[in-house]
């Protein structure tokens, strides 16, 4: 299938791109800077099955431009993976929180996926389509903690968006999920994290390919193994 992947230049995004390419999918890797050497290495290995495309999820103009270009080329999509995200204002108490950090987190973590879906959903026409939003356990209201306010609240909102999309595209047989990818050894997760991003990527691509049988979900929020997460 053709997979549109945002935030593909490093960490989990890069691992998802590598896993999908290894399974013989085509990946359109959306990145703000197309000159990254890690994606270039994948391109050298997998050739034209990897398209490295300039894409800033905080810019609707950027998103609309790429969607229009793919449409002109006659490209269709089998999956959209909204992975791009930021984690800012860590360890900042509410009394010290800069609201500009909240705005920035929502621009990337929530409005970004909303913009992507707005412009690319018409291209999601391949059979057994998937729309995966990479969320976080930090977005669980049940397990709320006092901290990481911009990130956590934006991910809670992303879970709501996923639920709305599930209701909207259900008749089209498109699978919509918010996915907690685990605490991973990435720039965001740090070196003390227990999960290898490649292990998380394997589970996410399994979900994308529907290799994991999901039980009847109350909400479309699962971890990378398909286990339902507390909303």
C-alpha atoms as a printed R data frame, in Angstrom:
    type eleno elety resid chain resno       x      y       z
1   ATOM     1    CA   UNK     A     1   0.000  0.000   0.000
2   ATOM     2    CA   UNK     A     2   0.974  3.668  -0.199
3   ATOM     3    CA   UNK     A     3   1.561  5.105   3.271
4   ATOM     4    CA   UNK     A     4   1.719  8.810   4.120
5   ATOM     5    CA   UNK     A     5   3.848  9.249   7.241
6   ATOM     6    CA   UNK     A     6   4.485 12.553   9.022
7   ATOM     7    CA   UNK     A     7   7.473 13.247  11.253
8   ATOM     8    CA   UNK     A     8   9.476 10.614   9.393
9   ATOM     9    CA   UNK     A     9  13.014 11.959   9.758
10  ATOM    10    CA   UNK     A    10  13.963 10.404  13.108
11  ATOM    11    CA   UNK     A    11  12.865  8.350  16.090
12  ATOM    12    CA   UNK     A    12   9.629  6.426  15.763
13  ATOM    13    CA   UNK     A    13   8.794  7.956  12.386
14  ATOM    14    CA   UNK     A    14  12.053  6.766  10.879
15  ATOM    15    CA   UNK     A    15  11.527  3.305  12.400
16  ATOM    16    CA   UNK     A    16   7.988  3.086  10.963
17  ATOM    17    CA   UNK     A    17   9.288  4.108   7.534
18  ATOM    18    CA   UNK     A    18  11.996  1.427   7.645
19  ATOM    19    CA   UNK     A    19   9.582 -1.277   8.813
20  ATOM    20    CA   UNK     A    20   6.977 -0.432   6.180
21  ATOM    21    CA   UNK     A    21   9.565 -0.354   3.399
22  ATOM    22    CA   UNK     A    22  10.978 -3.697   4.514
23  ATOM    23    CA   UNK     A    23   7.448 -5.117   4.165
24  ATOM    24    CA   UNK     A    24   7.346 -3.830   0.582
25  ATOM    25    CA   UNK     A    25   4.996 -0.908   1.128
26  ATOM    26    CA   UNK     A    26   5.544  2.469  -0.508
27  ATOM    27    CA   UNK     A    27   6.188  5.333   1.915
28  ATOM    28    CA   UNK     A    28   5.676  9.037   1.415
29  ATOM    29    CA   UNK     A    29   7.824 10.420   4.210
30  ATOM    30    CA   UNK     A    30   6.716 13.900   5.220
31  ATOM    31    CA   UNK     A    31   9.505 15.969   6.782
32  ATOM    32    CA   UNK     A    32  10.247 19.644   7.332
33  ATOM    33    CA   UNK     A    33  13.833 19.221   6.078
34  ATOM    34    CA   UNK     A    34  14.261 16.896   3.087
35  ATOM    35    CA   UNK     A    35  18.068 16.861   3.384
36  ATOM    36    CA   UNK     A    36  18.234 14.449   6.340
37  ATOM    37    CA   UNK     A    37  20.861 11.733   5.938
38  ATOM    38    CA   UNK     A    38  18.934  8.919   7.671
39  ATOM    39    CA   UNK     A    39  16.067  8.999   5.188
40  ATOM    40    CA   UNK     A    40  18.608  9.338   2.384
41  ATOM    41    CA   UNK     A    41  20.104  6.029   3.529
42  ATOM    42    CA   UNK     A    42  16.679  4.390   3.311
43  ATOM    43    CA   UNK     A    43  16.193  5.921  -0.129
44  ATOM    44    CA   UNK     A    44  19.489  4.410  -1.280
45  ATOM    45    CA   UNK     A    45  18.269  0.998  -0.113
46  ATOM    46    CA   UNK     A    46  14.646  1.079  -1.264
47  ATOM    47    CA   UNK     A    47  14.746  3.468  -4.206
48  ATOM    48    CA   UNK     A    48  11.524  4.880  -5.596
49  ATOM    49    CA   UNK     A    49   9.396  3.086  -2.994
50  ATOM    50    CA   UNK     A    50  10.397  5.926  -0.639
51  ATOM    51    CA   UNK     A    51   9.304  9.447  -1.501
52  ATOM    52    CA   UNK     A    52  10.842 12.122   0.733
53  ATOM    53    CA   UNK     A    53   8.455 15.071   0.693
54  ATOM    54    CA   UNK     A    54   8.668 18.472   2.338
55  ATOM    55    CA   UNK     A    55   5.771 18.693   4.786
56  ATOM    56    CA   UNK     A    56   5.261 20.994   7.758
57  ATOM    57    CA   UNK     A    57   2.179 19.912   9.706
58  ATOM    58    CA   UNK     A    58   1.928 23.386  11.236
59  ATOM    59    CA   UNK     A    59   1.403 24.858   7.755
60  ATOM    60    CA   UNK     A    60  -1.857 24.212   5.943
61  ATOM    61    CA   UNK     A    61  -0.288 25.608   2.767
62  ATOM    62    CA   UNK     A    62   2.466 22.979   2.948
63  ATOM    63    CA   UNK     A    63  -0.027 20.165   3.513
64  ATOM    64    CA   UNK     A    64  -2.412 21.306   0.792
65  ATOM    65    CA   UNK     A    65   0.484 21.633  -1.646
66  ATOM    66    CA   UNK     A    66   1.664 18.056  -1.144
67  ATOM    67    CA   UNK     A    67  -1.879 16.693  -1.325
68  ATOM    68    CA   UNK     A    68  -2.448 18.518  -4.612
69  ATOM    69    CA   UNK     A    69   0.836 17.208  -6.016
70  ATOM    70    CA   UNK     A    70  -0.045 13.603  -5.160
71  ATOM    71    CA   UNK     A    71  -3.490 14.034  -6.662
72  ATOM    72    CA   UNK     A    72  -1.996 15.353  -9.915
73  ATOM    73    CA   UNK     A    73   0.291 12.309 -10.020
74  ATOM    74    CA   UNK     A    74  -2.693  9.997  -9.573
75  ATOM    75    CA   UNK     A    75  -1.362  8.705  -6.249
76  ATOM    76    CA   UNK     A    76  -3.742  7.025  -3.817
77  ATOM    77    CA   UNK     A    77  -3.193  6.136  -0.163
78  ATOM    78    CA   UNK     A    78  -3.799  3.004   1.849
79  ATOM    79    CA   UNK     A    79  -2.780  4.541   5.154
80  ATOM    80    CA   UNK     A    80  -2.128  7.850   6.877
81  ATOM    81    CA   UNK     A    81   0.113  7.822   9.958
82  ATOM    82    CA   UNK     A    82   0.111 11.088  11.912
83  ATOM    83    CA   UNK     A    83   3.353 10.761  13.829
84  ATOM    84    CA   UNK     A    84   4.792 14.301  13.943
85  ATOM    85    CA   UNK     A    85   4.678 15.720  17.480
86  ATOM    86    CA   UNK     A    86   6.496 17.906  19.972
87  ATOM    87    CA   UNK     A    87   6.996 17.575  23.722
88  ATOM    88    CA   UNK     A    88   7.667 20.988  25.219
89  ATOM    89    CA   UNK     A    89   7.484 22.707  28.610
90  ATOM    90    CA   UNK     A    90   8.547 19.548  30.421
91  ATOM    91    CA   UNK     A    91   8.585 19.705  34.225
92  ATOM    92    CA   UNK     A    92   6.879 23.105  34.158
93  ATOM    93    CA   UNK     A    93   4.368 23.801  36.899
94  ATOM    94    CA   UNK     A    94   1.048 25.337  35.899
95  ATOM    95    CA   UNK     A    95   1.925 28.601  37.679
96  ATOM    96    CA   UNK     A    96   4.984 28.978  35.429
97  ATOM    97    CA   UNK     A    97   3.491 27.722  32.169
98  ATOM    98    CA   UNK     A    98   3.973 29.886  29.096
99  ATOM    99    CA   UNK     A    99   0.727 29.676  27.141
100 ATOM   100    CA   UNK     A   100   2.676 30.050  23.907
101 ATOM   101    CA   UNK     A   101   4.021 26.556  24.593
102 ATOM   102    CA   UNK     A   102   0.440 25.282  24.819
103 ATOM   103    CA   UNK     A   103  -0.425 26.935  21.509
104 ATOM   104    CA   UNK     A   104   2.659 25.419  19.858
105 ATOM   105    CA   UNK     A   105   1.845 21.929  21.150
106 ATOM   106    CA   UNK     A   106  -1.705 22.122  19.820
107 ATOM   107    CA   UNK     A   107  -0.479 23.459  16.466
108 ATOM   108    CA   UNK     A   108   1.646 20.348  15.938
109 ATOM   109    CA   UNK     A   109   0.028 17.577  17.998
110 ATOM   110    CA   UNK     A   110  -3.643 18.250  17.262
111 ATOM   111    CA   UNK     A   111  -4.116 20.792  14.496
112 ATOM   112    CA   UNK     A   112  -1.372 19.097  12.484
113 ATOM   113    CA   UNK     A   113  -3.212 15.753  12.240
114 ATOM   114    CA   UNK     A   114  -6.471 17.602  11.622
115 ATOM   115    CA   UNK     A   115  -4.922 19.485   8.705
116 ATOM   116    CA   UNK     A   116  -3.390 16.303   7.305
117 ATOM   117    CA   UNK     A   117  -6.694 14.425   7.445
118 ATOM   118    CA   UNK     A   118  -8.573 17.394   5.965
119 ATOM   119    CA   UNK     A   119  -6.412 17.375   2.837
120 ATOM   120    CA   UNK     A   120  -5.381 13.727   2.458
121 ATOM   121    CA   UNK     A   121  -8.552 11.856   3.421
122 ATOM   122    CA   UNK     A   122  -9.898 12.155  -0.164
123 ATOM   123    CA   UNK     A   123  -6.811 10.201  -1.319
124 ATOM   124    CA   UNK     A   124  -7.330  7.388   1.222
125 ATOM   125    CA   UNK     A   125  -9.123  5.120  -1.237
126 ATOM   126    CA   UNK     A   126  -7.139  1.866  -1.267
127 ATOM   127    CA   UNK     A   127  -8.854 -1.231   0.214
128 ATOM   128    CA   UNK     A   128  -8.695 -1.784   3.986
129 ATOM   129    CA   UNK     A   129  -7.471  1.723   4.642
130 ATOM   130    CA   UNK     A   130  -5.993  2.833   7.947
131 ATOM   131    CA   UNK     A   131  -5.758  6.184   9.677
132 ATOM   132    CA   UNK     A   132  -3.414  6.014  12.655
133 ATOM   133    CA   UNK     A   133  -2.784  8.889  15.041
134 ATOM   134    CA   UNK     A   134   0.270  8.396  17.251
135 ATOM   135    CA   UNK     A   135  -0.937  9.418  20.682
136 ATOM   136    CA   UNK     A   136   0.398  8.720  24.179
137 ATOM   137    CA   UNK     A   137  -0.559  7.288  27.537
138 ATOM   138    CA   UNK     A   138  -0.058 10.882  28.703
139 ATOM   139    CA   UNK     A   139  -3.366 11.662  26.983
140 ATOM   140    CA   UNK     A   140  -5.335  9.291  29.220
141 ATOM   141    CA   UNK     A   141  -7.727 11.189  31.484
142 ATOM   142    CA   UNK     A   142  -7.932  8.120  33.746
143 ATOM   143    CA   UNK     A   143  -4.172  8.276  34.391
144 ATOM   144    CA   UNK     A   144  -3.822 12.067  34.438
145 ATOM   145    CA   UNK     A   145  -0.791 13.483  36.241
146 ATOM   146    CA   UNK     A   146   0.198 17.095  37.066
147 ATOM   147    CA   UNK     A   147   2.745 17.910  34.385
148 ATOM   148    CA   UNK     A   148   3.536 18.012  30.667
149 ATOM   149    CA   UNK     A   149   0.394 20.112  30.253
150 ATOM   150    CA   UNK     A   150   0.768 21.088  26.572
151 ATOM   151    CA   UNK     A   151   1.676 17.580  25.424
152 ATOM   152    CA   UNK     A   152  -0.798 15.659  27.562
153 ATOM   153    CA   UNK     A   153  -3.832 17.823  26.853
154 ATOM   154    CA   UNK     A   154  -3.095 17.964  23.119
155 ATOM   155    CA   UNK     A   155  -2.904 14.150  23.040
156 ATOM   156    CA   UNK     A   156  -6.203 13.876  24.935
157 ATOM   157    CA   UNK     A   157  -7.751 16.059  22.264
158 ATOM   158    CA   UNK     A   158  -6.137 13.914  19.560
159 ATOM   159    CA   UNK     A   159  -7.872 10.861  21.056
160 ATOM   160    CA   UNK     A   160 -11.193 12.682  20.738
161 ATOM   161    CA   UNK     A   161 -10.413 13.510  17.113
162 ATOM   162    CA   UNK     A   162  -9.661  9.831  16.446
163 ATOM   163    CA   UNK     A   163 -12.999  8.831  17.945
164 ATOM   164    CA   UNK     A   164 -14.820 11.338  15.766
165 ATOM   165    CA   UNK     A   165 -12.988 10.118  12.652
166 ATOM   166    CA   UNK     A   166 -13.860  6.520  13.510
167 ATOM   167    CA   UNK     A   167 -17.539  7.420  13.472
168 ATOM   168    CA   UNK     A   168 -17.131  9.458  10.291
169 ATOM   169    CA   UNK     A   169 -15.332  6.884   8.085
170 ATOM   170    CA   UNK     A   170 -16.627  3.647   9.613
171 ATOM   171    CA   UNK     A   171 -18.859  2.867   6.637
172 ATOM   172    CA   UNK     A   172 -15.833  3.141   4.349
173 ATOM   173    CA   UNK     A   173 -14.107  0.293   6.243
174 ATOM   174    CA   UNK     A   174 -11.241  2.583   7.242
175 ATOM   175    CA   UNK     A   175  -9.643  1.605  10.542
176 ATOM   176    CA   UNK     A   176  -8.998  4.605  12.800
177 ATOM   177    CA   UNK     A   177  -6.833  4.279  15.895
178 ATOM   178    CA   UNK     A   178  -5.039  6.440  18.418
179 ATOM   179    CA   UNK     A   179  -1.909  4.504  19.360
180 ATOM   180    CA   UNK     A   180   0.272  4.739  22.450
181 ATOM   181    CA   UNK     A   181   3.676  3.722  21.046
182 ATOM   182    CA   UNK     A   182   5.306  3.066  24.411
183 ATOM   183    CA   UNK     A   183   8.038  4.948  26.216
184 ATOM   184    CA   UNK     A   184  10.837  4.680  23.674
185 ATOM   185    CA   UNK     A   185  14.543  5.376  23.341
186 ATOM   186    CA   UNK     A   186  14.185  8.411  21.078
187 ATOM   187    CA   UNK     A   187  15.097 12.100  21.305
188 ATOM   188    CA   UNK     A   188  11.699 12.627  22.939
189 ATOM   189    CA   UNK     A   189  11.745  9.592  25.219
190 ATOM   190    CA   UNK     A   190  15.377  9.696  26.311
191 ATOM   191    CA   UNK     A   191  17.966  6.984  26.901
192 ATOM   192    CA   UNK     A   192  16.273  5.589  30.023
193 ATOM   193    CA   UNK     A   193  13.180  4.519  28.089
194 ATOM   194    CA   UNK     A   194  12.585  0.738  28.049
195 ATOM   195    CA   UNK     A   195  11.169  0.332  24.527
196 ATOM   196    CA   UNK     A   196  13.082  0.056  21.265
197 ATOM   197    CA   UNK     A   197  11.322  2.238  18.656
198 ATOM   198    CA   UNK     A   198  11.758 -0.563  16.107
199 ATOM   199    CA   UNK     A   199   9.678 -2.894  18.310
200 ATOM   200    CA   UNK     A   200   6.971 -0.245  18.528
201 ATOM   201    CA   UNK     A   201   7.169  0.317  14.769
202 ATOM   202    CA   UNK     A   202   6.645 -3.392  14.098
203 ATOM   203    CA   UNK     A   203   3.471 -3.360  16.188
204 ATOM   204    CA   UNK     A   204   2.199 -0.187  14.538
205 ATOM   205    CA   UNK     A   205   2.715 -1.607  11.032
206 ATOM   206    CA   UNK     A   206   1.027 -4.842  12.186
207 ATOM   207    CA   UNK     A   207  -1.977 -2.724  13.207
208 ATOM   208    CA   UNK     A   208  -1.835 -0.878   9.912
209 ATOM   209    CA   UNK     A   209  -1.861 -4.192   8.034
210 ATOM   210    CA   UNK     A   210  -4.601 -5.511  10.346
211 ATOM   211    CA   UNK     A   211  -2.445 -8.440  11.436
212 ATOM   212    CA   UNK     A   212  -3.584 -7.852  15.019
213 ATOM   213    CA   UNK     A   213  -7.165 -8.857  15.740
214 ATOM   214    CA   UNK     A   214  -8.657 -6.089  17.835
215 ATOM   215    CA   UNK     A   215 -11.486 -6.997  20.160
216 ATOM   216    CA   UNK     A   216 -14.578 -4.808  20.196
217 ATOM   217    CA   UNK     A   217 -13.180 -1.478  21.346
218 ATOM   218    CA   UNK     A   218 -15.127  0.943  23.476
219 ATOM   219    CA   UNK     A   219 -12.784  3.692  22.296
220 ATOM   220    CA   UNK     A   220 -10.229  3.658  19.470
221 ATOM   221    CA   UNK     A   221  -7.234  4.011  21.812
222 ATOM   222    CA   UNK     A   222  -4.725  1.137  21.948
223 ATOM   223    CA   UNK     A   223  -1.044  0.533  22.537
224 ATOM   224    CA   UNK     A   224   1.295 -0.695  19.807
225 ATOM   225    CA   UNK     A   225   0.428 -4.327  20.581
226 ATOM   226    CA   UNK     A   226  -3.289 -3.646  20.090
227 ATOM   227    CA   UNK     A   227  -4.147 -3.684  23.801
228 ATOM   228    CA   UNK     A   228  -6.916 -1.218  24.679
229 ATOM   229    CA   UNK     A   229  -5.726  1.827  26.622
230 ATOM   230    CA   UNK     A   230  -7.754  3.571  29.353
231 ATOM   231    CA   UNK     A   231  -9.278  6.679  27.887
